[in-house]
Amino acid sequence: MHNTRILTIKFILILFSFLNANYNHGYNSSVKQFDYYDSIYTKATDLIKNDKLEKSIMLLKEIISKQRTYQKNDDILIMNANYDLGQIYLSRLGDYNKAVIQFEQIYNNVYSGYEKEVQGSNKKNLIELKEKSLFMLGYVFHNHLGNFTLAQNYYNTFLSKFPNSDLSSSVEYELNMINTAVKNFNKW
């Protein structure tokens, strides 16, 4: 009976050691994977600064296509890549429909309850990304795609979700411009 207990205890210890080793291995693997994608993001942002857009777009798309783990740092990385890609399409390439896709991806996939702190100075936090993406959606639809209805919807949503934002005065200005344009159109 004593030998049976000793064998059982040894078996449990071996099993525990095996499970612990696998758990730690998985953690180290995900940390290494995050570090890899984080370094790609840093490289992509450096390429943007040096106007090497084609290579930067390729790297940002690689980050975006990675499997989401729904961990905060992972979401921050992926959504920053979406935002930067949207900015490239909007400001550098004039591909407004592709810019909208990137900003909508952020707006539709960043949920409330995220903390505002960001580890690493080269990334925006998730709330800031959602706020700026919502603004950019209104801006693109108003100023580039000419869809005043969608622009108004995005801007009104912005004001209801972020009433104290630094961008609120810009949103109110844009809404006044849309209302003036609609009034002038109706006069014709």
mmCIF file of C-alpha atoms in Angstrom:
data_model
loop_
_atom_site.group_PDB
_atom_site.id
_atom_site.type_symbol
_atom_site.label_atom_id
_atom_site.label_comp_id
_atom_site.label_asym_id
_atom_site.label_seq_id
_atom_site.Cartn_x
_atom_site.Cartn_y
_atom_site.Cartn_z
ATOM 1 C CA MET A 1 0.000 0.000 0.000
ATOM 2 C CA HIS A 2 2.865 2.344 0.837
ATOM 3 C CA ASN A 3 4.466 1.651 -2.584
ATOM 4 C CA THR A 4 1.178 2.420 -4.309
ATOM 5 C CA ARG A 5 0.999 5.820 -2.624
ATOM 6 C CA ILE A 6 4.586 6.596 -3.573
ATOM 7 C CA LEU A 7 3.914 5.613 -7.200
ATOM 8 C CA THR A 8 0.744 7.701 -7.235
ATOM 9 C CA ILE A 9 2.584 10.721 -5.824
ATOM 10 C CA LYS A 10 5.417 10.293 -8.347
ATOM 11 C CA PHE A 11 2.878 10.014 -11.157
ATOM 12 C CA ILE A 12 1.105 13.187 -10.035
ATOM 13 C CA LEU A 13 4.408 15.071 -9.748
ATOM 14 C CA ILE A 14 5.499 13.941 -13.219
ATOM 15 C CA LEU A 15 2.098 14.889 -14.659
ATOM 16 C CA PHE A 16 2.209 18.294 -12.958
ATOM 17 C CA SER A 17 5.743 18.919 -14.260
ATOM 18 C CA PHE A 18 4.660 17.992 -17.777
ATOM 19 C CA LEU A 19 1.598 20.259 -17.670
ATOM 20 C CA ASN A 20 3.598 23.137 -16.218
ATOM 21 C CA ALA A 21 6.278 22.783 -18.905
ATOM 22 C CA ASN A 22 3.652 22.895 -21.672
ATOM 23 C CA TYR A 23 1.922 25.893 -20.127
ATOM 24 C CA ASN A 24 5.149 27.871 -19.898
ATOM 25 C CA HIS A 25 6.159 26.818 -23.405
ATOM 26 C CA GLY A 26 2.906 28.194 -24.824
ATOM 27 C CA TYR A 27 3.375 31.463 -22.957
ATOM 28 C CA ASN A 28 6.928 31.938 -24.210
ATOM 29 C CA SER A 29 5.784 31.128 -27.728
ATOM 30 C CA SER A 30 3.029 33.767 -27.695
ATOM 31 C CA VAL A 31 5.429 36.361 -26.220
ATOM 32 C CA LYS A 32 7.952 35.632 -28.979
ATOM 33 C CA GLN A 33 5.209 35.874 -31.602
ATOM 34 C CA PHE A 34 4.045 39.226 -30.200
ATOM 35 C CA ASP A 35 7.627 40.516 -30.152
ATOM 36 C CA TYR A 36 8.001 39.475 -33.791
ATOM 37 C CA TYR A 37 4.871 41.339 -34.879
ATOM 38 C CA ASP A 38 5.771 44.321 -32.700
ATOM 39 C CA SER A 39 9.136 44.568 -34.464
ATOM 40 C CA ILE A 40 7.353 44.368 -37.833
ATOM 41 C CA TYR A 41 5.121 47.256 -36.746
ATOM 42 C CA THR A 42 8.132 49.360 -35.772
ATOM 43 C CA LYS A 43 9.738 48.605 -39.133
ATOM 44 C CA ALA A 44 6.492 49.491 -40.971
ATOM 45 C CA THR A 45 6.211 52.858 -39.223
ATOM 46 C CA ASP A 46 9.842 53.631 -40.059
ATOM 47 C CA LEU A 47 9.131 52.787 -43.702
ATOM 48 C CA ILE A 48 6.120 55.132 -43.697
ATOM 49 C CA LYS A 49 8.333 57.962 -42.436
ATOM 50 C CA ASN A 50 10.745 57.245 -45.308
ATOM 51 C CA ASP A 51 7.923 57.133 -47.923
ATOM 52 C CA LYS A 52 8.460 53.438 -48.655
ATOM 53 C CA LEU A 53 4.742 52.821 -48.753
ATOM 54 C CA GLU A 54 4.610 49.573 -50.734
ATOM 55 C CA LYS A 55 6.799 47.686 -48.254
ATOM 56 C CA SER A 56 5.048 49.327 -45.305
ATOM 57 C CA ILE A 57 1.628 48.289 -46.625
ATOM 58 C CA MET A 58 2.853 44.723 -46.998
ATOM 59 C CA LEU A 59 4.094 44.628 -43.371
ATOM 60 C CA LEU A 60 0.949 46.244 -41.974
ATOM 61 C CA LYS A 61 -1.207 43.728 -43.846
ATOM 62 C CA GLU A 62 0.888 40.902 -42.374
ATOM 63 C CA ILE A 63 0.127 42.199 -38.878
ATOM 64 C CA ILE A 64 -3.575 42.642 -39.656
ATOM 65 C CA SER A 65 -3.857 39.129 -41.064
ATOM 66 C CA LYS A 66 -2.368 37.508 -37.949
ATOM 67 C CA GLN A 67 -4.769 35.514 -35.816
ATOM 68 C CA ARG A 68 -6.296 37.741 -33.124
ATOM 69 C CA THR A 69 -5.850 36.460 -29.598
ATOM 70 C CA TYR A 70 -8.181 39.098 -28.113
ATOM 71 C CA GLN A 71 -5.459 40.059 -25.647
ATOM 72 C CA LYS A 72 -5.065 43.808 -25.073
ATOM 73 C CA ASN A 73 -1.524 44.130 -26.470
ATOM 74 C CA ASP A 74 -2.448 42.044 -29.502
ATOM 75 C CA ASP A 75 -5.515 44.180 -30.216
ATOM 76 C CA ILE A 76 -3.492 47.368 -29.787
ATOM 77 C CA LEU A 77 -0.955 46.138 -32.326
ATOM 78 C CA ILE A 78 -3.513 44.991 -34.915
ATOM 79 C CA MET A 79 -5.745 48.058 -34.609
ATOM 80 C CA ASN A 80 -2.743 50.419 -34.852
ATOM 81 C CA ALA A 81 -1.771 48.607 -38.048
ATOM 82 C CA ASN A 82 -5.337 49.103 -39.357
ATOM 83 C CA TYR A 83 -5.201 52.800 -38.479
ATOM 84 C CA ASP A 84 -1.826 53.394 -40.100
ATOM 85 C CA LEU A 85 -2.926 51.530 -43.216
ATOM 86 C CA GLY A 86 -6.094 53.632 -43.342
ATOM 87 C CA GLN A 87 -4.009 56.795 -43.088
ATOM 88 C CA ILE A 88 -1.756 55.637 -45.945
ATOM 89 C CA TYR A 89 -4.757 54.947 -48.165
ATOM 90 C CA LEU A 90 -6.378 58.272 -47.243
ATOM 91 C CA SER A 91 -3.479 60.698 -47.173
ATOM 92 C CA ARG A 92 -0.831 59.177 -49.397
ATOM 93 C CA LEU A 93 -2.662 57.120 -52.014
ATOM 94 C CA GLY A 94 -6.089 58.772 -52.193
ATOM 95 C CA ASP A 95 -7.839 55.393 -52.080
ATOM 96 C CA TYR A 96 -10.751 56.502 -49.927
ATOM 97 C CA ASN A 97 -12.754 53.282 -50.091
ATOM 98 C CA LYS A 98 -9.793 51.271 -48.777
ATOM 99 C CA ALA A 99 -9.270 53.876 -46.052
ATOM 100 C CA VAL A 100 -12.914 53.480 -45.006
ATOM 101 C CA ILE A 101 -12.471 49.699 -44.743
ATOM 102 C CA GLN A 102 -9.553 50.128 -42.321
ATOM 103 C CA PHE A 103 -11.280 52.748 -40.164
ATOM 104 C CA GLU A 104 -14.494 50.694 -40.049
ATOM 105 C CA GLN A 105 -12.478 47.659 -38.966
ATOM 106 C CA ILE A 106 -11.291 49.596 -35.931
ATOM 107 C CA TYR A 107 -14.660 51.194 -35.191
ATOM 108 C CA ASN A 108 -16.462 47.845 -35.353
ATOM 109 C CA ASN A 109 -13.877 45.832 -33.389
ATOM 110 C CA VAL A 110 -12.792 48.040 -30.507
ATOM 111 C CA TYR A 111 -15.135 47.671 -27.578
ATOM 112 C CA SER A 112 -15.619 49.785 -24.494
ATOM 113 C CA GLY A 113 -13.822 48.843 -21.312
ATOM 114 C CA TYR A 114 -10.297 49.006 -22.685
ATOM 115 C CA GLU A 115 -7.746 50.752 -20.541
ATOM 116 C CA LYS A 116 -6.153 53.914 -21.838
ATOM 117 C CA GLU A 117 -2.556 52.970 -21.090
ATOM 118 C CA VAL A 118 -0.396 51.724 -23.939
ATOM 119 C CA GLN A 119 2.850 49.894 -23.501
ATOM 120 C CA GLY A 120 5.261 51.361 -25.989
ATOM 121 C CA SER A 121 5.275 54.916 -27.215
ATOM 122 C CA ASN A 122 4.822 54.181 -30.918
ATOM 123 C CA LYS A 123 1.176 53.058 -30.601
ATOM 124 C CA LYS A 124 -2.157 54.705 -29.854
ATOM 125 C CA ASN A 125 -4.449 53.215 -27.215
ATOM 126 C CA LEU A 126 -7.625 51.464 -28.345
ATOM 127 C CA ILE A 127 -10.047 54.173 -27.204
ATOM 128 C CA GLU A 128 -8.019 56.815 -29.058
ATOM 129 C CA LEU A 129 -8.021 54.609 -32.165
ATOM 130 C CA LYS A 130 -11.788 54.218 -32.018
ATOM 131 C CA GLU A 131 -12.267 57.952 -31.515
ATOM 132 C CA LYS A 132 -9.976 58.932 -34.379
ATOM 133 C CA SER A 133 -11.357 56.257 -36.690
ATOM 134 C CA LEU A 134 -14.908 57.437 -36.093
ATOM 135 C CA PHE A 135 -13.830 60.994 -36.887
ATOM 136 C CA MET A 136 -11.976 59.841 -40.006
ATOM 137 C CA LEU A 137 -15.043 57.949 -41.251
ATOM 138 C CA GLY A 138 -17.145 61.114 -41.055
ATOM 139 C CA TYR A 139 -14.340 63.117 -42.642
ATOM 140 C CA VAL A 140 -13.818 60.737 -45.578
ATOM 141 C CA PHE A 141 -17.526 60.406 -46.329
ATOM 142 C CA HIS A 142 -18.002 64.189 -46.168
ATOM 143 C CA ASN A 143 -14.877 65.520 -47.843
ATOM 144 C CA HIS A 144 -13.894 62.756 -50.254
ATOM 145 C CA LEU A 145 -16.824 60.485 -51.022
ATOM 146 C CA GLY A 146 -19.587 63.113 -50.861
ATOM 147 C CA ASN A 147 -21.977 60.975 -48.829
ATOM 148 C CA PHE A 148 -23.377 63.578 -46.458
ATOM 149 C CA THR A 149 -25.859 61.194 -44.848
ATOM 150 C CA LEU A 150 -23.185 58.720 -43.746
ATOM 151 C CA ALA A 151 -20.893 61.578 -42.728
ATOM 152 C CA GLN A 152 -23.644 63.042 -40.533
ATOM 153 C CA ASN A 153 -24.325 59.640 -38.979
ATOM 154 C CA TYR A 154 -20.665 59.093 -38.112
ATOM 155 C CA TYR A 155 -20.240 62.641 -36.822
ATOM 156 C CA ASN A 156 -23.382 62.465 -34.668
ATOM 157 C CA THR A 157 -22.241 59.117 -33.291
ATOM 158 C CA PHE A 158 -18.876 60.694 -32.561
ATOM 159 C CA LEU A 159 -20.474 63.539 -30.576
ATOM 160 C CA SER A 160 -22.605 61.120 -28.560
ATOM 161 C CA LYS A 161 -19.677 58.796 -27.752
ATOM 162 C CA PHE A 162 -16.904 61.370 -27.333
ATOM 163 C CA PRO A 163 -18.562 64.668 -26.318
ATOM 164 C CA ASN A 164 -15.452 65.958 -24.509
ATOM 165 C CA SER A 165 -12.981 65.079 -27.240
ATOM 166 C CA ASP A 166 -10.500 67.572 -28.616
ATOM 167 C CA LEU A 167 -12.010 66.753 -32.021
ATOM 168 C CA SER A 168 -15.573 67.727 -31.014
ATOM 169 C CA SER A 169 -15.213 71.299 -32.282
ATOM 170 C CA SER A 170 -13.950 69.974 -35.639
ATOM 171 C CA VAL A 171 -16.912 67.597 -35.831
ATOM 172 C CA GLU A 172 -19.356 70.436 -35.087
ATOM 173 C CA TYR A 173 -17.675 72.536 -37.800
ATOM 174 C CA GLU A 174 -17.971 69.659 -40.302
ATOM 175 C CA LEU A 175 -21.647 69.154 -39.408
ATOM 176 C CA ASN A 176 -22.308 72.899 -39.937
ATOM 177 C CA MET A 177 -20.638 72.679 -43.347
ATOM 178 C CA ILE A 178 -22.820 69.689 -44.287
ATOM 179 C CA ASN A 179 -25.996 71.453 -43.109
ATOM 180 C CA THR A 180 -25.062 74.588 -45.090
ATOM 181 C CA ALA A 181 -24.369 72.533 -48.224
ATOM 182 C CA VAL A 182 -27.711 70.724 -47.882
ATOM 183 C CA LYS A 183 -29.581 74.047 -47.394
ATOM 184 C CA ASN A 184 -27.857 75.560 -50.441
ATOM 185 C CA PHE A 185 -28.651 72.469 -52.496
ATOM 186 C CA ASN A 186 -32.322 72.641 -51.498
ATOM 187 C CA LYS A 187 -32.488 76.294 -52.664
ATOM 188 C CA TRP A 188 -31.750 75.222 -56.217
#
